[in-house]
Short mmCIF file of C-alpha atoms in Angstrom, two decimals:
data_model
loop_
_atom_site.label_atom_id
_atom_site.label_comp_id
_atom_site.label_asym_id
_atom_site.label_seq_id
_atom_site.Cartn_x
_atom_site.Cartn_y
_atom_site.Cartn_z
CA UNK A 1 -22.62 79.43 62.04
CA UNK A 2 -26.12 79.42 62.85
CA UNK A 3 -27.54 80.82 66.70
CA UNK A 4 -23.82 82.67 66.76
CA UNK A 5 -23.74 86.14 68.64
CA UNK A 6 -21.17 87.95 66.31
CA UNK A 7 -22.08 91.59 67.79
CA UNK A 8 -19.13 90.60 70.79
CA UNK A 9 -16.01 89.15 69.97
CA UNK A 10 -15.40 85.22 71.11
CA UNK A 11 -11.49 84.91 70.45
CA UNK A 12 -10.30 83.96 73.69
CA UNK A 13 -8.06 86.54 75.30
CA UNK A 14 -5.45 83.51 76.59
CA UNK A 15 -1.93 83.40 74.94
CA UNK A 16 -3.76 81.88 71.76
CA UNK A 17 -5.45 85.03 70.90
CA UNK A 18 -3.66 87.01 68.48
CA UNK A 19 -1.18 89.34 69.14
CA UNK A 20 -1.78 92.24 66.33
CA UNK A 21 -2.03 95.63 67.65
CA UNK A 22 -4.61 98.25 65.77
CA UNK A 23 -6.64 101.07 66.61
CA UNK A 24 -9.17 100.54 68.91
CA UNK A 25 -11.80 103.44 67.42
CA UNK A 26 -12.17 100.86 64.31
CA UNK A 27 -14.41 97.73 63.94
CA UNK A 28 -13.45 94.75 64.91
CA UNK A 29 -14.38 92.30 62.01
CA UNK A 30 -16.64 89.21 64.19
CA UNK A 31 -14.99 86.06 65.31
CA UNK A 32 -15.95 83.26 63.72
CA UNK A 33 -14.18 80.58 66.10
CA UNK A 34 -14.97 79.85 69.59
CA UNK A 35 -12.69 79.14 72.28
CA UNK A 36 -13.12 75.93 72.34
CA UNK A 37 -12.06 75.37 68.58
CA UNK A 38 -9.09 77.74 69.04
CA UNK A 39 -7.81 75.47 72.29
CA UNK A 40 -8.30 72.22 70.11
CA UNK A 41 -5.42 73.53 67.62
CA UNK A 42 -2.11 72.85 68.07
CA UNK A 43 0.00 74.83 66.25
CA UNK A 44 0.70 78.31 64.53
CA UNK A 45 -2.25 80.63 66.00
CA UNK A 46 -5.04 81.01 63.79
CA UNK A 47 -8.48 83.51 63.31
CA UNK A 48 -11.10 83.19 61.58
CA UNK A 49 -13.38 86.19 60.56
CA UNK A 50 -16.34 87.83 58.86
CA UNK A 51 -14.83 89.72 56.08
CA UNK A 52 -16.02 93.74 56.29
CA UNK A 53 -16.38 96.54 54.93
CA UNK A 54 -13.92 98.94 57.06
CA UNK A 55 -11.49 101.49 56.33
CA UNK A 56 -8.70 102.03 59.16
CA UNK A 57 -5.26 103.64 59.62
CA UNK A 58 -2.00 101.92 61.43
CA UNK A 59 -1.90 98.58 62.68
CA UNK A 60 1.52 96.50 63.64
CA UNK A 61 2.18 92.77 63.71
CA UNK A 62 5.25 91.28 65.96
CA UNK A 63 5.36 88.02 64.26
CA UNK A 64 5.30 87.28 60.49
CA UNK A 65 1.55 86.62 59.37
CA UNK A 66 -0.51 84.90 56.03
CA UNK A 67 -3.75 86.06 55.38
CA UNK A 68 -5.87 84.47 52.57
CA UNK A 69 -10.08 85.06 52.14
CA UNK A 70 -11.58 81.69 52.33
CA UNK A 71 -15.20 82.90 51.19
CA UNK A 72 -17.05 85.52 48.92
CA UNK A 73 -15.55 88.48 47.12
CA UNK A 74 -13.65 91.12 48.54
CA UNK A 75 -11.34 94.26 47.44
CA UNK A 76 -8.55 95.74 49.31
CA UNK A 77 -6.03 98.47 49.18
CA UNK A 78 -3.23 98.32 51.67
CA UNK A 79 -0.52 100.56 52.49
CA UNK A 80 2.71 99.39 53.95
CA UNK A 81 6.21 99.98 54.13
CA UNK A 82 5.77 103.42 51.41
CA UNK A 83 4.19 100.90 48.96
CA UNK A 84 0.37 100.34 48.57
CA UNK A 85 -1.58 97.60 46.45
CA UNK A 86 -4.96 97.41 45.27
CA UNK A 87 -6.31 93.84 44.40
CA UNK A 88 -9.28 91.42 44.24
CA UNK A 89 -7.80 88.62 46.19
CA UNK A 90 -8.23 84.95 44.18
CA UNK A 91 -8.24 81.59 45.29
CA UNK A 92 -4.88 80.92 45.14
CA UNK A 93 -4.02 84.48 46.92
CA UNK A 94 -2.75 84.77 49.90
CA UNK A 95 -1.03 88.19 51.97
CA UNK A 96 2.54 87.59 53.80
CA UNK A 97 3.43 90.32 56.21
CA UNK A 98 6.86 90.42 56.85
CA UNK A 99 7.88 89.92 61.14
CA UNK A 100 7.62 93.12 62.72
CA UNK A 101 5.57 94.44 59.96
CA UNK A 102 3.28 97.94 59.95
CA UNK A 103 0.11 98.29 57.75
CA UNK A 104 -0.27 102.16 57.57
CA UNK A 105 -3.47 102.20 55.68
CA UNK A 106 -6.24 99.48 54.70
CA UNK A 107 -9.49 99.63 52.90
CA UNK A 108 -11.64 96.79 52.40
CA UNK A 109 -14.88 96.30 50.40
CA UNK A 110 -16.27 92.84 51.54
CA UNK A 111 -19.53 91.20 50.16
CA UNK A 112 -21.82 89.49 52.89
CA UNK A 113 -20.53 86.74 54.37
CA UNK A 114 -17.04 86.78 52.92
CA UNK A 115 -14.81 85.11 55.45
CA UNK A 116 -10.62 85.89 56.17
CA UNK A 117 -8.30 83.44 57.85
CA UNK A 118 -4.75 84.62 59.67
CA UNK A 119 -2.18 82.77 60.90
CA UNK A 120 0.62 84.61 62.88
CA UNK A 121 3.69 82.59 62.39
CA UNK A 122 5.15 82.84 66.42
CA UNK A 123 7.11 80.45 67.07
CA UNK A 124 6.37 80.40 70.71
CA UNK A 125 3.18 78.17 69.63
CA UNK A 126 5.62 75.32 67.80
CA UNK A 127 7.36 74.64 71.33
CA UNK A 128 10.47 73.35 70.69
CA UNK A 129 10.82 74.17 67.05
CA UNK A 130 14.78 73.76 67.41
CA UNK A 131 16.42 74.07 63.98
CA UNK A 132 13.47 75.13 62.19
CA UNK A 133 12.93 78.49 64.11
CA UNK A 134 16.69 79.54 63.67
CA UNK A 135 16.78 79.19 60.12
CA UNK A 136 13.56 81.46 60.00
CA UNK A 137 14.52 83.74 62.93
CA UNK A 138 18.35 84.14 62.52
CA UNK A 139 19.58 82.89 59.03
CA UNK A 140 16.54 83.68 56.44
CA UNK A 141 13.94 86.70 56.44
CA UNK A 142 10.16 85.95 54.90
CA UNK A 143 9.61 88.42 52.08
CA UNK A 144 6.68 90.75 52.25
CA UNK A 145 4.42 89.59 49.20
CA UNK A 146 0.57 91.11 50.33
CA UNK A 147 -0.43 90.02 46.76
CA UNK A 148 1.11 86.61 46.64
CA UNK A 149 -0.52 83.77 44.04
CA UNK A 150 1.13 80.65 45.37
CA UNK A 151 -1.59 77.20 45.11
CA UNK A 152 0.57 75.18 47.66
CA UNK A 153 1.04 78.22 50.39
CA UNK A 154 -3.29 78.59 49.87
CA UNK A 155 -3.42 75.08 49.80
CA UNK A 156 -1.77 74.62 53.01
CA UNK A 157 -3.84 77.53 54.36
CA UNK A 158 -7.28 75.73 53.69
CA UNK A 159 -6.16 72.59 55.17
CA UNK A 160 -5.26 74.33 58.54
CA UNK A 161 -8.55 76.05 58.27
CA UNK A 162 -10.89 73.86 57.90
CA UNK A 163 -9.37 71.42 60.73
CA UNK A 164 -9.46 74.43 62.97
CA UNK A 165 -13.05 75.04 61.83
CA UNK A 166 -13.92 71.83 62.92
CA UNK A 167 -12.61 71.48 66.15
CA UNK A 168 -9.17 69.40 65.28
CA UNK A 169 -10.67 66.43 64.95
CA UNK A 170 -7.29 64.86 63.73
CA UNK A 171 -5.11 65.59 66.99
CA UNK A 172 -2.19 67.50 68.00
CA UNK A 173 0.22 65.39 65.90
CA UNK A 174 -1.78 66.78 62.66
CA UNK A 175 -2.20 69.76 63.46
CA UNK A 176 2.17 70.78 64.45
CA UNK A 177 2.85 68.97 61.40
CA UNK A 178 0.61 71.19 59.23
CA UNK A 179 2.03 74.00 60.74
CA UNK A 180 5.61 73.04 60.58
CA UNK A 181 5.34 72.19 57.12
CA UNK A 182 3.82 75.55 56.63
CA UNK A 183 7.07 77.13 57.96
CA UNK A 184 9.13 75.08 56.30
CA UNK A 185 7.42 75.90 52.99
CA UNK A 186 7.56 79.43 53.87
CA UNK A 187 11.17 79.43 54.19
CA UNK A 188 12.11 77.28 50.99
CA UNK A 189 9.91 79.61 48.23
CA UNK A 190 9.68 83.03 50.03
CA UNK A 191 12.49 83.80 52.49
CA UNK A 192 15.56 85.66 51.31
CA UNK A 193 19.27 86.17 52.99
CA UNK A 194 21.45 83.28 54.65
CA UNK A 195 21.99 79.55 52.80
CA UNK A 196 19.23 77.97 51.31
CA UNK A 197 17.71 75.30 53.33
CA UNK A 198 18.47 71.86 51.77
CA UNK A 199 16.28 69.14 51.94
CA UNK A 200 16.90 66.43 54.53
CA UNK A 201 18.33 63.08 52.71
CA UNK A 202 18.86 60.77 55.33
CA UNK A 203 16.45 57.86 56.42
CA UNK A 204 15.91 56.63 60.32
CA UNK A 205 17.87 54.10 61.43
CA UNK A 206 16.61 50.80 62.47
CA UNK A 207 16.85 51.31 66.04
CA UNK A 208 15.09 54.83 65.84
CA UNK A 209 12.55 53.61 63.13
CA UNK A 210 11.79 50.38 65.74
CA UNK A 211 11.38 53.09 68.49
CA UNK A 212 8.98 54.85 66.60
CA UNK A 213 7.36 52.16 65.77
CA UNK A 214 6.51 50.55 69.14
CA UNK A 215 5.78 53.94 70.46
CA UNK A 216 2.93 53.90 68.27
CA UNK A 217 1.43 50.36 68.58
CA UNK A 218 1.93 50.86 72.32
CA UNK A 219 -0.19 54.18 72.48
CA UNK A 220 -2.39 53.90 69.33
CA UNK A 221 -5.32 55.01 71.78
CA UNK A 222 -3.69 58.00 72.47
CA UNK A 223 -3.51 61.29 71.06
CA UNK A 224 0.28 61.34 70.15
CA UNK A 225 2.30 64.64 69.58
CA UNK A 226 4.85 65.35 66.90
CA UNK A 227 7.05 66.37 70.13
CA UNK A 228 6.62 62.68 71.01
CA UNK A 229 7.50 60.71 68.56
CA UNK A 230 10.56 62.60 67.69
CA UNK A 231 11.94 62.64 70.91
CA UNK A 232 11.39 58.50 70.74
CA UNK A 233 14.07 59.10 67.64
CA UNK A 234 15.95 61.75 69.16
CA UNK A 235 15.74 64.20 66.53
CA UNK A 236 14.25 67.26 66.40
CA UNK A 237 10.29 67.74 65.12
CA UNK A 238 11.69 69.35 61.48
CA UNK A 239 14.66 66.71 61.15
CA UNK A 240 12.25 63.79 62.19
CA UNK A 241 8.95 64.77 59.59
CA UNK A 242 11.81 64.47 56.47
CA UNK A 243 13.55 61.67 57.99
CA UNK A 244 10.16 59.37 58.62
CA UNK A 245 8.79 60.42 55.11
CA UNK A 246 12.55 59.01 53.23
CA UNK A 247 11.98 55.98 55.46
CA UNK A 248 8.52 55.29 55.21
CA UNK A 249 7.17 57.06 52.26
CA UNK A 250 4.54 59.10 54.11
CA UNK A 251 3.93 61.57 56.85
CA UNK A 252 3.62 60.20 60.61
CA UNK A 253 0.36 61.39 60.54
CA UNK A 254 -0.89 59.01 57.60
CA UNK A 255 1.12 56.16 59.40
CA UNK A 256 -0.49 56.68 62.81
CA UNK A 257 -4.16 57.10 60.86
CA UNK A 258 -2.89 53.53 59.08
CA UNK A 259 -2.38 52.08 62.09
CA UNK A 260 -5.50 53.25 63.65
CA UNK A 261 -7.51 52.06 60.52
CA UNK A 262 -6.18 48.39 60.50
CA UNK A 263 -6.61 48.01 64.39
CA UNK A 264 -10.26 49.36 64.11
CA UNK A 265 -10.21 46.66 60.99
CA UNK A 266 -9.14 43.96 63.47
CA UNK A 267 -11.83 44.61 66.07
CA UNK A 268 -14.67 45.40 63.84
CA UNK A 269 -13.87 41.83 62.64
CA UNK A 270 -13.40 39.62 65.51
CA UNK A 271 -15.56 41.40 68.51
CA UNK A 272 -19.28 42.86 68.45
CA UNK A 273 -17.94 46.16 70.55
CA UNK A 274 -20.04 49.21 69.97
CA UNK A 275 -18.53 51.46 67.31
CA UNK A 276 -17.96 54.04 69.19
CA UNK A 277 -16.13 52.11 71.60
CA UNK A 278 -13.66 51.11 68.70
CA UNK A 279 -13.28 54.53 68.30
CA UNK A 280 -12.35 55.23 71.35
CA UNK A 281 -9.56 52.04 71.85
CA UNK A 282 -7.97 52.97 68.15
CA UNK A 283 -7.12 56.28 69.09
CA UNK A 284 -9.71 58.28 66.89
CA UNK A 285 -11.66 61.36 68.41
CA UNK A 286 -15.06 59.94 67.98
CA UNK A 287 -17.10 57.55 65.69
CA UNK A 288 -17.56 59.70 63.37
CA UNK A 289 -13.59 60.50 62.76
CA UNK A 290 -13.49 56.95 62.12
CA UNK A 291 -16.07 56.81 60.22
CA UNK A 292 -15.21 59.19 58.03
CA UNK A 293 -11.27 57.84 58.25
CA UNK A 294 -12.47 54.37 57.09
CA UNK A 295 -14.99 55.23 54.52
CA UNK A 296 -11.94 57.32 52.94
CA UNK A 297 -9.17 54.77 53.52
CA UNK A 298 -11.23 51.44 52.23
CA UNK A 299 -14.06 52.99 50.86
CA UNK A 300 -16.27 51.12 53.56
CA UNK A 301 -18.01 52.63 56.67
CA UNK A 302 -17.51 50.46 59.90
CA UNK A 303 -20.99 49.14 59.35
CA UNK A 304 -20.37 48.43 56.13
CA UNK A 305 -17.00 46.68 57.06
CA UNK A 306 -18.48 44.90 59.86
CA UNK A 307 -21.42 43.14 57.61
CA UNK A 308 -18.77 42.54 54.82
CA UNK A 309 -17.19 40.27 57.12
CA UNK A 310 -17.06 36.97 56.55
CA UNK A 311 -19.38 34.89 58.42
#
């Protein structure tokens, strides 16, 4: 990030800085997000970091964490819980600490401009979680795994990154779904104790899927929450992402951004509005999240769509 001071640290010190507790004698590796970025995101909280070279002794997490480098080549040996692993982290690697985990020892070798991303998994940042926190919190423990190869889990981890990178572009409604799915996933392939979690089989019902739906015609503009539309179903958020993808066959998110495409479709078709004005009525964060929606979606920017038109 070009013109960036990375001699001070820029993570906010608000509730959505992390929580991790470690010696204060050792380097801090530099911030790569600013406040602003961090304030954007809506869910689990998140850093983003140079990578460097540091050795340093104890350091304790309250929550359960994933760590995964995003850029360059590093080597680390950590040291936790008697048990200490040495590894090259790949692209499909990713660290879980454990909640209320403690890192005795950690030595990292780091190449220039390697980046790491965190997420603490605290529940306190999902809001009204409901079901989905008790079945991590009080029926089902994440396993430690600090050399975990899992393509989904990374997967997951990149796309969380890169909309925190830039700025959450695609709304609060993205960005809690990412994250619960995140959890969710978590608790499925690497939690251990209490009954599995089964997957949720049933479908809305008309009256709840018509609620929804006019929720979302109604405030297309807006920037709708997960919170939101479940509550317009009266479910809770975890119950009401597996119910709307049986009933729909995709994630509210990719409805909403469907919706959002056709009405920006409609008006790029029958008015002479500025583009960024469509952008603005259709619920998008700026032209050039539609843009870049559209050109996706149809394979047409608005431009494009608007001189395709017929005449």
């Amino acid at each position: 990030m070009s013109g960036q001071d990375l001699s001070q640290p820029i993570l906010p010190t608000s509730l959505r800085a992390m929580s991790f507790t470690t010696d204060p004698a050792v380097p801090r590796e530099p911030s790569l997000l600013r406040e602003p970025q961090l304030a954007a995101w809506a869910g689990f909280r998140v850093g983003m970091s140079q990578a460097i070279s540091v050795e340093m002794g104890k350091h304790h997490g309250e929550h359960a964490a994933l760590a995964m480098i995003l850029k360059g080549r590093t080597r680390g040996q950590i040291r936790s819980r008697g048990e200490e692993c040495d590894f090259s982290p790949g692209p499909n690697s990713v660290g879980l600490f454990a909640p209320k985990f403690d890192v005795s020892w950690t030595r990292w070798q780091c190449e220039p401009g390697a980046e790491r991303f965190v997420v603490e998994l605290d529940f306190a940042d999902l809001h009204q979680a409901g079901d989905l926190e008790q079945m991590l919190t009080s029926r089902r423990t994440l396993r430690q795994n600090l050399t975990l190869s899992d393509h989904q889990l990374a997967s997951l981890m990149r796309l969380i990154a890169n909309e925190v990178r830039e700025g959450s572009p695609h709304g609060a409604l993205y960005a809690t779904s990412l994250s619960i799915s995140l959890a969710a996933y978590l608790c499925a392939q690497h939690a251990s104790g209490g009954r599995t979690p089964t997957r949720e089989r049933g479908v809305l019902t008309a009256i709840q899927k018509r609620q929804v739906l006019e929720l979302v015609q109604r405030r297309l503009h807006e920037n709708l929450s997960l919170d939101e539309l479940a509550a317009a179903a009266g479910a809770s958020r975890f119950h009401f992402l597996r119910l709307f993808k049986n009933s729909l066959g995709m994630t509210p998110y990719q409805f909403v951004m469907d919706q959002r495409i056709a009405a920006a479709r409609q008006l790029l078709e029958k008015t002479s509005r500025p583009l960024v004005d469509i952008a603005a009525a259709t619920g998008f964060s700026s032209q050039s999240h539609m843009s870049t929606a559209m050109k996706r979606h149809t394979g047409l920017s608005p431009g494009h769509w608007r001189r395709s038109r017929p005449k």
